[in-house]
Short mmCIF file of C-alpha atoms and ligand atoms in Angstrom, two decimals:
data_model
loop_
_atom_site.label_atom_id
_atom_site.label_comp_id
_atom_site.label_asym_id
_atom_site.label_seq_id
_atom_site.Cartn_x
_atom_site.Cartn_y
_atom_site.Cartn_z
CA MET A 1 46.13 120.95 115.78
CA GLY A 2 42.53 120.43 117.11
CA LEU A 3 40.00 118.02 115.77
CA SER A 4 38.85 117.34 112.15
CA VAL A 5 36.74 114.58 110.80
CA THR A 6 36.97 113.15 107.28
CA ILE A 7 33.90 111.29 105.87
CA LEU A 8 34.80 107.98 104.24
CA GLY A 9 31.13 106.74 103.90
CA SER A 10 27.79 108.17 104.76
CA ASN A 11 25.35 105.79 103.15
CA SER A 12 23.12 103.57 105.23
CA ALA A 13 22.69 99.83 104.56
CA LEU A 14 23.82 99.26 100.98
CA PRO A 15 26.92 100.56 99.12
CA THR A 16 25.91 102.38 95.92
CA SER A 17 27.95 103.46 92.91
CA GLU A 18 28.08 107.01 94.47
CA ARG A 19 28.13 106.40 98.25
CA ASN A 20 29.78 103.93 100.81
CA PRO A 21 28.48 102.56 103.97
CA THR A 22 29.50 104.26 107.24
CA ALA A 23 32.98 105.14 108.11
CA GLN A 24 34.84 108.24 109.21
CA VAL A 25 38.24 109.14 110.37
CA LEU A 26 38.85 111.64 113.18
CA ASN A 27 42.26 113.43 113.32
CA ALA A 28 42.86 114.66 116.88
CA SER A 29 46.16 116.63 116.64
CA GLY A 30 47.78 113.87 114.60
CA ARG A 31 46.07 110.91 116.38
CA PHE A 32 43.78 109.13 113.92
CA PHE A 33 40.63 107.34 115.16
CA LEU A 34 38.49 105.37 112.81
CA ILE A 35 34.84 105.42 113.61
CA ASP A 36 32.87 102.58 112.10
CA CYS A 37 34.26 100.53 109.39
CA GLY A 38 31.73 99.70 106.66
CA GLU A 39 32.56 97.75 103.59
CA GLY A 40 34.99 99.75 101.33
CA THR A 41 36.69 101.55 104.25
CA GLN A 42 40.24 100.57 103.25
CA LEU A 43 39.67 101.89 99.73
CA GLN A 44 38.22 105.00 100.99
CA LEU A 45 41.17 105.49 103.40
CA ARG A 46 43.37 105.23 100.33
CA ARG A 47 41.41 107.67 98.22
CA ASN A 48 41.51 110.15 100.98
CA LYS A 49 45.17 109.57 101.61
CA VAL A 50 44.91 108.51 105.19
CA ARG A 51 47.90 106.28 106.10
CA PHE A 52 46.56 102.95 107.48
CA GLY A 53 49.49 102.71 109.82
CA ARG A 54 48.40 105.79 111.70
CA ILE A 55 45.20 104.21 112.82
CA HIS A 56 45.63 102.55 116.24
CA HIS A 57 42.01 102.74 117.57
CA ILE A 58 38.83 101.81 115.96
CA PHE A 59 35.28 102.50 117.40
CA ILE A 60 32.38 100.41 116.25
CA SER A 61 28.96 101.82 117.11
CA HIS A 62 26.96 98.61 116.72
CA LEU A 63 26.94 95.30 114.86
CA HIS A 64 24.98 95.96 111.76
CA GLY A 65 26.95 94.94 108.62
CA ASP A 66 27.07 98.44 107.18
CA HIS A 67 29.19 99.47 110.06
CA VAL A 68 31.62 96.55 110.44
CA PHE A 69 31.95 94.58 107.13
CA GLY A 70 35.11 96.52 106.29
CA LEU A 71 36.96 95.32 109.40
CA PRO A 72 38.37 91.84 108.32
CA GLY A 73 39.68 93.30 104.98
CA LEU A 74 41.27 96.21 106.80
CA ILE A 75 42.91 94.00 109.39
CA SER A 76 44.14 91.60 106.80
CA SER A 77 45.66 94.56 104.77
CA LEU A 78 47.41 95.94 107.93
CA GLY A 79 49.03 92.57 108.31
CA LEU A 80 50.17 92.45 104.70
CA LEU A 81 51.67 95.90 105.19
CA GLY A 82 53.73 94.62 108.11
CA ARG A 83 52.11 96.36 110.95
CA THR A 84 53.55 95.49 114.43
CA LYS A 85 51.73 97.95 116.74
CA ASP A 86 48.64 96.72 118.66
CA LEU A 87 45.31 97.60 117.07
CA HIS A 88 42.59 98.45 119.58
CA ILE A 89 38.90 97.93 118.66
CA TYR A 90 36.18 99.31 120.92
CA ALA A 91 32.80 97.63 120.24
CA LEU A 92 30.08 95.56 121.85
CA ALA A 93 31.31 92.31 123.52
CA ASP A 94 29.84 90.20 120.72
CA LEU A 95 32.29 91.49 118.12
CA GLU A 96 35.32 89.58 119.46
CA PRO A 97 33.98 85.95 119.25
CA LEU A 98 32.51 86.85 115.81
CA MET A 99 35.93 88.22 114.53
CA LYS A 100 38.29 85.58 116.27
CA PRO A 101 37.35 82.74 113.79
CA TRP A 102 37.89 85.09 110.76
CA LEU A 103 41.21 86.21 112.19
CA ASN A 104 42.26 82.70 113.04
CA TYR A 105 41.47 81.44 109.70
CA PHE A 106 42.27 84.34 107.26
CA CYS A 107 44.88 86.20 109.24
CA ARG A 108 46.79 83.44 111.03
CA ASP A 109 50.23 84.96 111.04
CA LEU A 110 49.19 88.49 111.85
CA PRO A 111 52.30 90.36 112.92
CA PHE A 112 50.44 92.47 115.44
CA LYS A 113 47.88 92.10 118.18
CA VAL A 114 44.23 92.98 117.82
CA ALA A 115 42.92 93.97 121.29
CA PHE A 116 39.11 94.07 121.76
CA HIS A 117 37.65 96.41 124.32
CA SER A 118 33.93 96.04 125.08
CA PHE A 119 31.59 98.60 126.35
CA VAL A 120 27.90 98.77 127.60
CA PRO A 121 25.98 100.89 125.11
CA GLU A 122 23.32 101.89 127.62
CA GLU A 123 25.81 103.71 129.77
CA GLN A 124 27.79 106.89 129.26
CA THR A 125 31.26 105.79 129.97
CA VAL A 126 34.82 106.95 129.23
CA ILE A 127 36.13 104.09 127.03
CA TYR A 128 39.34 105.74 125.75
CA GLU A 129 41.66 108.40 127.25
CA ASP A 130 45.02 109.72 126.38
CA SER A 131 46.91 112.99 127.35
CA SER A 132 44.74 115.18 125.11
CA VAL A 133 41.40 113.37 124.25
CA GLU A 134 38.86 111.22 125.81
CA VAL A 135 36.02 109.23 124.23
CA VAL A 136 32.70 108.76 126.04
CA THR A 137 29.80 106.43 124.89
CA ILE A 138 26.44 108.06 124.09
CA PRO A 139 23.33 105.87 124.54
CA VAL A 140 21.18 105.95 121.45
CA GLU A 141 18.05 104.14 120.53
CA HIS A 142 18.28 101.56 117.76
CA ARG A 143 16.85 98.09 116.89
CA ILE A 144 19.96 96.38 118.45
CA PRO A 145 22.34 97.68 121.13
CA THR A 146 24.20 100.68 119.74
CA ALA A 147 26.21 103.47 121.14
CA GLY A 148 27.30 106.87 119.88
CA PHE A 149 30.69 108.41 120.68
CA LEU A 150 31.61 111.79 122.12
CA PHE A 151 35.22 112.76 121.35
CA ARG A 152 36.29 115.60 123.58
CA GLU A 153 39.63 117.46 123.97
CA LYS A 154 40.81 117.74 127.46
CA PRO A 155 41.36 121.21 128.92
CA LYS A 156 44.42 122.68 127.37
CA GLU A 157 47.24 124.61 129.05
CA ARG A 158 47.14 128.32 129.47
CA LYS A 159 49.33 130.49 127.11
CA ILE A 160 52.23 132.38 128.54
CA ASN A 161 52.08 136.25 128.37
CA LYS A 162 55.73 136.65 127.52
CA GLU A 163 55.76 140.49 127.91
CA LYS A 164 54.25 140.29 131.40
CA CYS A 165 56.53 137.38 132.48
CA ASP A 166 59.61 139.51 131.41
CA TYR A 167 58.31 142.56 133.21
CA TYR A 168 57.85 140.73 136.50
CA GLN A 169 61.09 138.73 135.89
CA VAL A 170 59.48 135.32 136.30
CA PRO A 171 62.19 132.60 136.07
CA LEU A 172 61.91 130.18 133.10
CA ARG A 173 61.49 127.23 135.34
CA TRP A 174 58.07 128.70 136.50
CA LEU A 175 56.49 128.55 133.10
CA PRO A 176 55.19 124.98 133.15
CA ARG A 177 53.48 125.79 136.48
CA LEU A 178 51.92 128.98 135.08
CA LYS A 179 50.60 127.09 132.14
CA LYS A 180 48.81 124.82 134.50
CA GLY A 181 47.17 127.88 136.20
CA GLU A 182 49.35 128.37 139.32
CA ASP A 183 49.88 131.90 140.69
CA TYR A 184 53.56 133.01 140.74
CA ALA A 185 55.13 133.18 144.15
CA GLY A 186 58.39 135.13 144.03
CA GLU A 187 61.26 134.50 146.36
CA ASP A 188 60.86 137.92 147.87
CA GLY A 189 57.32 136.89 149.02
CA SER A 190 55.57 138.68 146.14
CA LEU A 191 52.53 136.96 144.61
CA ILE A 192 51.26 137.55 140.99
CA ALA A 193 47.88 136.26 139.91
CA ASN A 194 48.16 133.71 137.05
CA ASP A 195 45.78 135.62 134.73
CA ILE A 196 48.14 138.63 134.77
CA LEU A 197 50.88 136.32 133.48
CA THR A 198 49.02 134.12 131.13
CA PHE A 199 46.21 134.15 128.50
CA PRO A 200 43.23 131.78 128.66
CA PRO A 201 43.79 128.42 126.94
CA PRO A 202 42.34 127.82 123.42
CA PRO A 203 38.88 126.22 123.75
CA SER A 204 38.62 122.46 124.02
CA LYS A 205 36.56 121.05 121.22
CA SER A 206 34.10 118.21 121.02
CA TYR A 207 32.73 115.89 118.30
CA ALA A 208 29.57 113.86 118.83
CA TYR A 209 28.93 110.87 116.60
CA CYS A 210 25.31 109.53 116.79
CA THR A 211 24.44 107.16 114.02
CA ASP A 212 21.61 104.59 113.73
CA THR A 213 19.08 106.00 116.24
CA ARG A 214 15.54 107.24 116.30
CA PHE A 215 14.89 110.58 117.81
CA SER A 216 16.07 110.39 121.41
CA GLU A 217 15.90 112.70 124.41
CA LYS A 218 18.89 110.72 125.85
CA VAL A 219 20.87 111.87 122.79
CA ILE A 220 19.95 115.39 123.39
CA SER A 221 21.31 115.49 126.94
CA ALA A 222 24.42 113.55 126.04
CA VAL A 223 25.57 115.84 123.21
CA LYS A 224 24.71 119.18 124.86
CA ASN A 225 26.88 121.99 123.50
CA ALA A 226 29.11 119.76 121.26
CA ASP A 227 30.84 121.86 118.73
CA LEU A 228 30.03 119.47 115.91
CA LEU A 229 27.24 116.86 115.91
CA TYR A 230 27.04 114.00 113.40
CA HIS A 231 23.47 112.78 113.51
CA GLU A 232 21.98 110.18 111.19
CA SER A 233 19.18 111.22 108.88
CA THR A 234 18.34 107.95 107.04
CA PHE A 235 15.07 109.52 105.83
CA LEU A 236 13.18 112.69 104.91
CA GLU A 237 10.25 113.88 106.96
CA ASP A 238 7.67 112.18 104.64
CA GLU A 239 8.99 108.88 105.81
CA GLU A 240 8.72 109.70 109.48
CA GLU A 241 6.73 106.69 110.33
CA LEU A 242 9.23 104.40 108.60
CA ALA A 243 12.07 106.07 110.37
CA GLY A 244 10.34 105.44 113.70
CA LYS A 245 9.58 101.77 112.87
CA THR A 246 13.19 101.05 111.81
CA PHE A 247 14.67 103.05 114.58
CA HIS A 248 16.20 105.73 112.33
CA SER A 249 15.65 109.51 112.20
CA THR A 250 14.61 112.09 109.58
CA ALA A 251 16.54 115.18 108.73
CA ARG A 252 14.03 117.31 110.67
CA GLN A 253 14.44 115.15 113.71
CA ALA A 254 18.35 115.34 113.53
CA ALA A 255 17.92 119.16 113.33
CA GLU A 256 15.52 119.07 116.29
CA VAL A 257 18.27 117.24 118.37
CA ALA A 258 20.95 119.81 117.16
CA LYS A 259 18.74 122.63 118.16
CA ARG A 260 17.63 121.50 121.57
CA ALA A 261 21.25 120.30 122.36
CA ASN A 262 22.58 123.70 121.36
CA VAL A 263 25.38 122.27 119.34
CA GLY A 264 27.60 124.53 117.07
CA ARG A 265 27.02 122.70 113.74
CA LEU A 266 25.08 119.58 112.52
CA LEU A 267 26.40 117.13 110.08
CA LEU A 268 23.82 114.86 108.34
CA GLY A 269 24.53 111.36 107.16
CA HIS A 270 23.60 107.69 106.96
CA PHE A 271 21.33 108.35 103.99
CA SER A 272 19.13 105.71 102.59
CA SER A 273 20.08 104.43 99.17
CA ARG A 274 16.57 105.49 97.85
CA TYR A 275 17.84 109.09 97.75
CA ARG A 276 20.16 110.15 95.18
CA ASP A 277 19.95 113.84 95.64
CA LEU A 278 20.93 114.95 99.26
CA LYS A 279 19.93 118.63 98.84
CA PRO A 280 16.43 118.08 100.31
CA PHE A 281 18.01 116.75 103.61
CA VAL A 282 20.00 119.95 104.27
CA GLU A 283 16.82 122.09 103.12
CA GLU A 284 14.64 120.16 105.57
CA ALA A 285 17.00 120.37 108.42
CA LYS A 286 17.77 124.05 107.88
CA ARG A 287 14.15 124.94 108.54
CA VAL A 288 14.80 123.92 112.12
CA PHE A 289 18.64 124.38 112.60
CA GLU A 290 20.46 126.69 110.16
CA ASN A 291 24.10 125.47 110.73
CA THR A 292 23.46 122.20 108.96
CA LEU A 293 26.00 120.52 106.50
CA ILE A 294 25.84 117.11 104.50
CA ALA A 295 28.41 114.66 105.37
CA GLU A 296 29.64 114.39 101.81
CA GLU A 297 32.20 111.57 101.37
CA GLY A 298 35.68 112.85 100.85
CA SER A 299 35.02 116.07 102.77
CA THR A 300 36.87 117.06 105.92
CA PHE A 301 35.10 119.21 108.52
CA GLU A 302 37.24 121.10 111.26
CA VAL A 303 35.47 120.69 114.56
ZN1 ZN B 401 23.52 101.63 109.65
ZN1 ZN B 402 22.00 99.87 112.36
#
């Protein structure tokens, strides 16, 4: 139950022998959401034992190759595996006309439908919603239109205090109403406050994904109090100028965002291929924000 994220790729731009371009899979109580789909994603899904068939929704932050080149291969494999359920892709409007010729040429007899949903990256909009989770876009600042994604659990139901319900002889049919927060009204006219009969619900968690962005005040306000923030740190502090020029961030800037947004933990990723050792990233960030982790490929983080 709850949210957990598995890192499939955390490199920027180029695949290297040690790291893959960006992709992650978020498990929300058994629903699997793929976030970005860099080259090699399907191999990484296999290595990390995520079943392809469980992914029904894919979120693409922007249309730079290191975030989308894995899509055609993954879709083709899903077809070969005999998928029949619709596959939903949430991305900028440009993706659909780019992908359609590929799908028409290489995946002509696809046994399932690929549904494209577009969003406006400058806005904070709910782009996906089910009974337990919603996904909201986060405006970020990159060279081309790009969005981050905030995955948040909806408020959960209150827990029944069995002992108290027995004591007050609350009929079973009332339990669903108590879980939703209603006070109990007995047939004899008695009224018992909900918080006597129930315990507070477990906290609703949130995961913010912000890749390919320079340091941005907009990001800080959009990810306020998130339990876990994935923020790109393409460079170290000594390349701050280059980071600014290429619309990327340093580890220290990512930590600054985490600190000012008061998030629970910070996950650093989208590392430039020029760095083999990632330890300096976490050291640099920890000087500003202690609760920092490296988005190491193959690792799973509970939110
Ligand atoms: Zn990138
Ligand atoms: Zn980019």
